[in-house]
PDB file of C-alpha atoms in Angstrom:
ATOM      1  CA  MET A  61      76.105 -18.112  64.809  1.00  0.00           C
ATOM      2  CA  ARG A  62      78.933 -18.496  62.361  1.00  0.00           C
ATOM      3  CA  LEU A  63      78.690 -17.627  58.638  1.00  0.00           C
ATOM      4  CA  THR A  64      79.609 -21.401  57.818  1.00  0.00           C
ATOM      5  CA  ASP A  65      76.916 -22.884  59.801  1.00  0.00           C
ATOM      6  CA  ASP A  66      74.126 -22.449  57.163  1.00  0.00           C
ATOM      7  CA  ARG A  67      76.442 -24.077  54.534  1.00  0.00           C
ATOM      8  CA  TYR A  68      77.134 -27.036  56.770  1.00  0.00           C
ATOM      9  CA  ARG A  69      73.435 -27.356  57.512  1.00  0.00           C
ATOM     10  CA  ASN A  70      72.623 -27.364  53.779  1.00  0.00           C
ATOM     11  CA  GLU A  71      75.133 -30.056  53.091  1.00  0.00           C
ATOM     12  CA  ARG A  72      74.108 -32.270  56.088  1.00  0.00           C
ATOM     13  CA  GLY A  73      70.564 -32.074  54.447  1.00  0.00           C
ATOM     14  CA  ARG A  74      71.696 -33.255  51.251  1.00  0.00           C
ATOM     15  CA  PHE A  75      73.676 -35.811  52.672  1.00  0.00           C
ATOM     16  CA  GLU A  76      70.697 -37.273  54.741  1.00  0.00           C
ATOM     17  CA  LEU A  77      68.299 -36.981  51.710  1.00  0.00           C
ATOM     18  CA  ALA A  78      70.816 -39.057  49.569  1.00  0.00           C
ATOM     19  CA  MET A  79      71.044 -41.693  52.339  1.00  0.00           C
ATOM     20  CA  ARG A  80      67.305 -41.911  52.800  1.00  0.00           C
ATOM     21  CA  MET A  81      66.966 -42.283  48.858  1.00  0.00           C
ATOM     22  CA  ILE A  82      69.558 -44.821  48.898  1.00  0.00           C
ATOM     23  CA  LEU A  83      67.722 -47.002  51.321  1.00  0.00           C
ATOM     24  CA  HIS A  84      64.728 -46.625  48.938  1.00  0.00           C
ATOM     25  CA  GLU A  85      66.769 -47.917  46.203  1.00  0.00           C
ATOM     26  CA  ALA A  86      66.655 -44.637  44.026  1.00  0.00           C
ATOM     27  CA  ARG A  87      68.907 -44.534  41.148  1.00  0.00           C
ATOM     28  CA  THR A  88      71.876 -42.097  41.068  1.00  0.00           C
ATOM     29  CA  ASN A  89      70.452 -39.916  38.625  1.00  0.00           C
ATOM     30  CA  THR A  90      67.199 -39.497  40.815  1.00  0.00           C
ATOM     31  CA  ILE A  91      69.318 -38.766  43.824  1.00  0.00           C
ATOM     32  CA  SER A  92      71.444 -36.258  42.052  1.00  0.00           C
ATOM     33  CA  PHE A  93      68.529 -34.583  40.784  1.00  0.00           C
ATOM     34  CA  TRP A  94      66.925 -34.023  44.416  1.00  0.00           C
ATOM     35  CA  THR A  95      70.339 -33.169  46.197  1.00  0.00           C
ATOM     36  CA  GLY A  96      72.699 -31.682  43.533  1.00  0.00           C
ATOM     37  CA  LEU A  97      75.444 -34.085  44.764  1.00  0.00           C
ATOM     38  CA  SER A  98      77.482 -35.508  41.977  1.00  0.00           C
ATOM     39  CA  ASP A  99      77.307 -39.111  40.641  1.00  0.00           C
ATOM     40  CA  ASP A 100      80.616 -39.857  42.120  1.00  0.00           C
ATOM     41  CA  ARG A 101      79.662 -38.637  45.527  1.00  0.00           C
ATOM     42  CA  ILE A 102      76.402 -40.448  45.625  1.00  0.00           C
ATOM     43  CA  ARG A 103      78.531 -43.770  44.893  1.00  0.00           C
ATOM     44  CA  LYS A 104      81.005 -42.999  47.653  1.00  0.00           C
ATOM     45  CA  VAL A 105      78.063 -42.467  50.191  1.00  0.00           C
ATOM     46  CA  TYR A 106      76.703 -45.820  48.762  1.00  0.00           C
ATOM     47  CA  ASP A 107      80.175 -47.700  49.031  1.00  0.00           C
ATOM     48  CA  THR A 108      80.838 -46.183  52.508  1.00  0.00           C
ATOM     49  CA  TYR A 109      77.472 -46.915  54.247  1.00  0.00           C
ATOM     50  CA  PHE A 110      75.469 -49.586  52.199  1.00  0.00           C
ATOM     51  CA  ARG A 111      77.895 -51.915  50.622  1.00  0.00           C
ATOM     52  CA  SER A 112      78.778 -54.212  53.654  1.00  0.00           C
ATOM     53  CA  PRO A 113      76.636 -57.262  53.923  1.00  0.00           C
ATOM     54  CA  ALA A 114      75.038 -56.028  57.168  1.00  0.00           C
ATOM     55  CA  ASN A 115      73.591 -52.935  55.503  1.00  0.00           C
ATOM     56  CA  ALA A 116      73.409 -54.131  51.843  1.00  0.00           C
ATOM     57  CA  VAL A 117      70.904 -52.144  49.689  1.00  0.00           C
ATOM     58  CA  ARG A 118      70.145 -53.206  46.010  1.00  0.00           C
ATOM     59  CA  ARG A 119      71.386 -50.456  43.543  1.00  0.00           C
ATOM     60  CA  ARG A 120      69.376 -50.213  40.807  1.00  0.00           C
ATOM     61  CA  ARG A 121      70.937 -49.387  37.141  1.00  0.00           C
ATOM     62  CA  GLY A 122      69.945 -47.657  34.211  1.00  0.00           C
ATOM     63  CA  LYS A 123      67.578 -44.881  33.531  1.00  0.00           C
ATOM     64  CA  SER A 124      64.551 -44.104  35.548  1.00  0.00           C
ATOM     65  CA  PRO A 125      61.249 -45.434  34.170  1.00  0.00           C
ATOM     66  CA  THR A 126      59.434 -42.893  32.047  1.00  0.00           C
ATOM     67  CA  GLN A 127      56.529 -44.970  30.509  1.00  0.00           C
ATOM     68  CA  ILE A 128      53.070 -44.350  31.894  1.00  0.00           C
ATOM     69  CA  ALA A 129      51.123 -47.600  30.901  1.00  0.00           C
ATOM     70  CA  PRO A 130      52.495 -49.679  33.785  1.00  0.00           C
ATOM     71  CA  LEU A 131      51.090 -47.056  36.216  1.00  0.00           C
ATOM     72  CA  ILE A 132      47.444 -47.599  34.902  1.00  0.00           C
ATOM     73  CA  GLU A 133      47.451 -51.074  33.317  1.00  0.00           C
ATOM     74  CA  SER A 134      44.512 -52.254  35.418  1.00  0.00           C
ATOM     75  CA  PRO A 135      41.941 -50.758  37.738  1.00  0.00           C
ATOM     76  CA  GLN A 136      43.902 -52.029  40.773  1.00  0.00           C
ATOM     77  CA  ARG A 137      47.115 -50.494  39.383  1.00  0.00           C
ATOM     78  CA  THR A 138      45.502 -47.440  38.853  1.00  0.00           C
ATOM     79  CA  LEU A 139      43.731 -46.985  42.054  1.00  0.00           C
ATOM     80  CA  GLU A 140      47.264 -47.872  43.722  1.00  0.00           C
ATOM     81  CA  SER A 141      48.821 -45.028  41.632  1.00  0.00           C
ATOM     82  CA  GLY A 142      45.929 -42.831  42.692  1.00  0.00           C
ATOM     83  CA  VAL A 143      46.755 -43.184  46.258  1.00  0.00           C
ATOM     84  CA  LEU A 144      50.230 -42.015  45.738  1.00  0.00           C
ATOM     85  CA  VAL A 145      49.031 -39.139  43.436  1.00  0.00           C
ATOM     86  CA  TYR A 146      46.784 -37.989  46.233  1.00  0.00           C
ATOM     87  CA  LEU A 147      49.714 -38.016  48.843  1.00  0.00           C
ATOM     88  CA  LEU A 148      51.926 -36.308  46.392  1.00  0.00           C
ATOM     89  CA  HIS A 149      49.035 -33.420  45.986  1.00  0.00           C
ATOM     90  CA  ARG A 150      48.551 -33.234  49.722  1.00  0.00           C
ATOM     91  CA  GLY A 151      52.370 -33.153  50.269  1.00  0.00           C
ATOM     92  CA  GLY A 152      52.590 -30.069  48.164  1.00  0.00           C
ATOM     93  CA  LEU A 153      54.567 -31.597  45.234  1.00  0.00           C
ATOM     94  CA  PHE A 154      52.189 -30.755  42.482  1.00  0.00           C
ATOM     95  CA  CYS A 155      49.236 -28.426  41.972  1.00  0.00           C
ATOM     96  CA  SER A 156      46.272 -29.648  40.133  1.00  0.00           C
ATOM     97  CA  ASN A 157      44.566 -26.152  39.775  1.00  0.00           C
ATOM     98  CA  GLY A 158      46.833 -24.895  36.924  1.00  0.00           C
ATOM     99  CA  ALA A 159      48.983 -22.858  39.521  1.00  0.00           C
ATOM    100  CA  ARG A 160      52.740 -22.724  38.899  1.00  0.00           C
ATOM    101  CA  GLN A 161      54.350 -25.902  40.077  1.00  0.00           C
ATOM    102  CA  PRO A 162      57.058 -25.886  42.995  1.00  0.00           C
ATOM    103  CA  PRO A 163      60.516 -26.464  41.430  1.00  0.00           C
ATOM    104  CA  LEU A 164      61.936 -29.724  42.499  1.00  0.00           C
ATOM    105  CA  ARG A 165      65.598 -29.719  41.352  1.00  0.00           C
ATOM    106  CA  HIS A 166      67.921 -29.528  44.247  1.00  0.00           C
ATOM    107  CA  ASN A 167      65.202 -28.962  46.585  1.00  0.00           C
ATOM    108  CA  ILE A 168      65.991 -30.752  49.806  1.00  0.00           C
ATOM    109  CA  GLU A 169      62.685 -30.002  51.631  1.00  0.00           C
ATOM    110  CA  LEU A 170      60.597 -31.216  48.806  1.00  0.00           C
ATOM    111  CA  GLY A 171      62.737 -34.080  48.516  1.00  0.00           C
ATOM    112  CA  GLN A 172      62.219 -34.955  52.133  1.00  0.00           C
ATOM    113  CA  ARG A 173      58.484 -34.570  51.396  1.00  0.00           C
ATOM    114  CA  PHE A 174      58.607 -37.016  48.534  1.00  0.00           C
ATOM    115  CA  CYS A 175      60.161 -39.626  50.487  1.00  0.00           C
ATOM    116  CA  ASP A 176      57.501 -38.876  53.231  1.00  0.00           C
ATOM    117  CA  CYS A 177      54.568 -39.450  50.851  1.00  0.00           C
ATOM    118  CA  TYR A 178      56.335 -42.457  49.291  1.00  0.00           C
ATOM    119  CA  GLU A 179      56.664 -44.029  52.952  1.00  0.00           C
ATOM    120  CA  ALA A 180      53.118 -43.269  53.693  1.00  0.00           C
ATOM    121  CA  TYR A 181      52.072 -44.849  50.487  1.00  0.00           C
ATOM    122  CA  ARG A 182      53.652 -48.222  51.430  1.00  0.00           C
ATOM    123  CA  CYS A 183      52.059 -48.075  54.637  1.00  0.00           C
ATOM    124  CA  VAL A 184      48.628 -47.536  53.262  1.00  0.00           C
ATOM    125  CA  VAL A 185      48.664 -49.696  50.301  1.00  0.00           C
ATOM    126  CA  PRO A 186      48.678 -53.459  51.293  1.00  0.00           C
ATOM    127  CA  ASP A 187      51.245 -55.013  49.277  1.00  0.00           C
ATOM    128  CA  PRO A 188      52.335 -52.057  47.166  1.00  0.00           C
ATOM    129  CA  THR A 189      53.801 -52.759  43.767  1.00  0.00           C
ATOM    130  CA  LEU A 190      55.174 -49.172  42.859  1.00  0.00           C
ATOM    131  CA  SER A 191      58.888 -48.843  43.480  1.00  0.00           C
ATOM    132  CA  PHE A 192      60.333 -45.509  44.493  1.00  0.00           C
ATOM    133  CA  GLU A 193      61.338 -44.839  40.883  1.00  0.00           C
ATOM    134  CA  TRP A 194      57.788 -45.551  39.510  1.00  0.00           C
ATOM    135  CA  GLY A 195      56.780 -43.214  42.202  1.00  0.00           C
ATOM    136  CA  TRP A 196      59.319 -40.531  40.871  1.00  0.00           C
ATOM    137  CA  ASN A 197      58.144 -41.198  37.235  1.00  0.00           C
ATOM    138  CA  LEU A 198      54.323 -40.833  38.410  1.00  0.00           C
ATOM    139  CA  LEU A 199      55.103 -37.375  39.984  1.00  0.00           C
ATOM    140  CA  MET A 200      56.899 -36.150  37.103  1.00  0.00           C
ATOM    141  CA  ASN A 201      54.280 -37.295  34.563  1.00  0.00           C
ATOM    142  CA  ILE A 202      51.405 -35.852  36.747  1.00  0.00           C
ATOM    143  CA  ARG A 203      53.345 -32.527  36.992  1.00  0.00           C
ATOM    144  CA  SER A 204      53.825 -32.340  33.235  1.00  0.00           C
ATOM    145  CA  GLY A 205      50.233 -32.846  32.560  1.00  0.00           C
ATOM    146  CA  ASP A 206      50.853 -34.286  29.079  1.00  0.00           C
ATOM    147  CA  GLU A 207      49.998 -37.903  29.265  1.00  0.00           C
ATOM    148  CA  LEU A 208      48.674 -38.393  32.751  1.00  0.00           C
ATOM    149  CA  GLY A 209      45.983 -36.472  34.423  1.00  0.00           C
ATOM    150  CA  LEU A 210      42.887 -36.498  36.966  1.00  0.00           C
ATOM    151  CA  ARG A 211      39.467 -37.167  35.715  1.00  0.00           C
ATOM    152  CA  HIS A 212      36.050 -36.951  37.547  1.00  0.00           C
ATOM    153  CA  CYS A 213      33.564 -39.877  37.549  1.00  0.00           C
ATOM    154  CA  ALA A 214      29.835 -38.822  37.739  1.00  0.00           C
ATOM    155  CA  ASP A 215      28.822 -42.079  38.726  1.00  0.00           C
ATOM    156  CA  CYS A 216      30.742 -42.527  41.855  1.00  0.00           C
ATOM    157  CA  ASP A 217      31.758 -39.015  42.215  1.00  0.00           C
ATOM    158  CA  THR A 218      35.528 -39.768  42.716  1.00  0.00           C
ATOM    159  CA  PHE A 219      38.646 -38.583  40.784  1.00  0.00           C
ATOM    160  CA  HIS A 220      40.958 -41.091  39.303  1.00  0.00           C
ATOM    161  CA  LEU A 221      44.217 -41.179  37.176  1.00  0.00           C
ATOM    162  CA  THR A 222      43.719 -41.458  33.750  1.00  0.00           C
ATOM    163  CA  ASP A 223      45.914 -41.514  30.361  1.00  0.00           C
ATOM    164  CA  LEU A 224      44.820 -38.134  28.799  1.00  0.00           C
ATOM    165  CA  LEU A 225      45.730 -39.426  25.289  1.00  0.00           C
ATOM    166  CA  ALA A 226      43.928 -42.701  25.266  1.00  0.00           C
ATOM    167  CA  VAL A 227      41.033 -43.033  23.091  1.00  0.00           C
ATOM    168  CA  PRO A 228      38.592 -44.264  24.128  1.00  0.00           C
ATOM    169  CA  ARG A 229      38.973 -42.951  27.707  1.00  0.00           C
ATOM    170  CA  SER A 230      39.530 -45.691  30.142  1.00  0.00           C
ATOM    171  CA  ALA A 231      36.729 -46.528  32.574  1.00  0.00           C
ATOM    172  CA  CYS A 232      36.728 -45.452  36.099  1.00  0.00           C
ATOM    173  CA  PRO A 233      38.683 -47.979  38.159  1.00  0.00           C
ATOM    174  CA  VAL A 234      36.466 -47.364  41.132  1.00  0.00           C
ATOM    175  CA  CYS A 235      33.423 -48.306  39.116  1.00  0.00           C
ATOM    176  CA  ALA A 236      35.048 -51.410  37.603  1.00  0.00           C
ATOM    177  CA  LEU A 237      36.072 -52.707  41.052  1.00  0.00           C
ATOM    178  CA  VAL A 238      33.289 -51.719  43.537  1.00  0.00           C
ATOM    179  CA  PRO A 239      29.612 -52.955  42.834  1.00  0.00           C
ATOM    180  CA  ALA A 240      27.179 -50.038  42.076  1.00  0.00           C
ATOM    181  CA  GLU A 241      25.055 -50.861  45.106  1.00  0.00           C
ATOM    182  CA  ALA A 242      28.141 -50.392  47.430  1.00  0.00           C
ATOM    183  CA  ILE A 243      28.789 -47.099  45.832  1.00  0.00           C
ATOM    184  CA  ARG A 244      25.286 -45.933  46.139  1.00  0.00           C
ATOM    185  CA  SER A 245      25.201 -46.856  49.737  1.00  0.00           C
ATOM    186  CA  LEU A 246      28.095 -44.596  50.440  1.00  0.00           C
ATOM    187  CA  ASN A 247      26.448 -41.503  49.007  1.00  0.00           C
TER     188      ASN A 247
END
């Protein structure tokens, strides 16, 4: 094996992740965060491979979303966001037990896992409403633990996403959407 093989393998991994994220309509700053590619390089990749009408992919502009309210605005949206949180946790993208979080910046392997989780979410949830960028926002907020967190419901014995700063605490979305008899029959 030549010394340069590792360098090219890393470069190829960054390029493949950028291509995959462009297909999910990720913003330039999100792609740069994961891959370490410059904004100019990402735009050139887009222009080269995705600008033609046959391969047209929409490019989103501006900053990535940072608000948490749209992620938990209704019981349905809270459950939908919870599905993605579960997949992200199972994918090793965040720790819920207070352990040290894995670093994300320029981490190609975790970037690929994030894409896997998002794609699985799109397969599992009928008519999903969270875009790739909202999934990114969800990951960053759940990792920081400042505003979003997981809460256990004693009534239905489930965990759900909750706004940690809300007073009063929001109701359990499972209890709000599923009749109590149906929950009792499962237990």
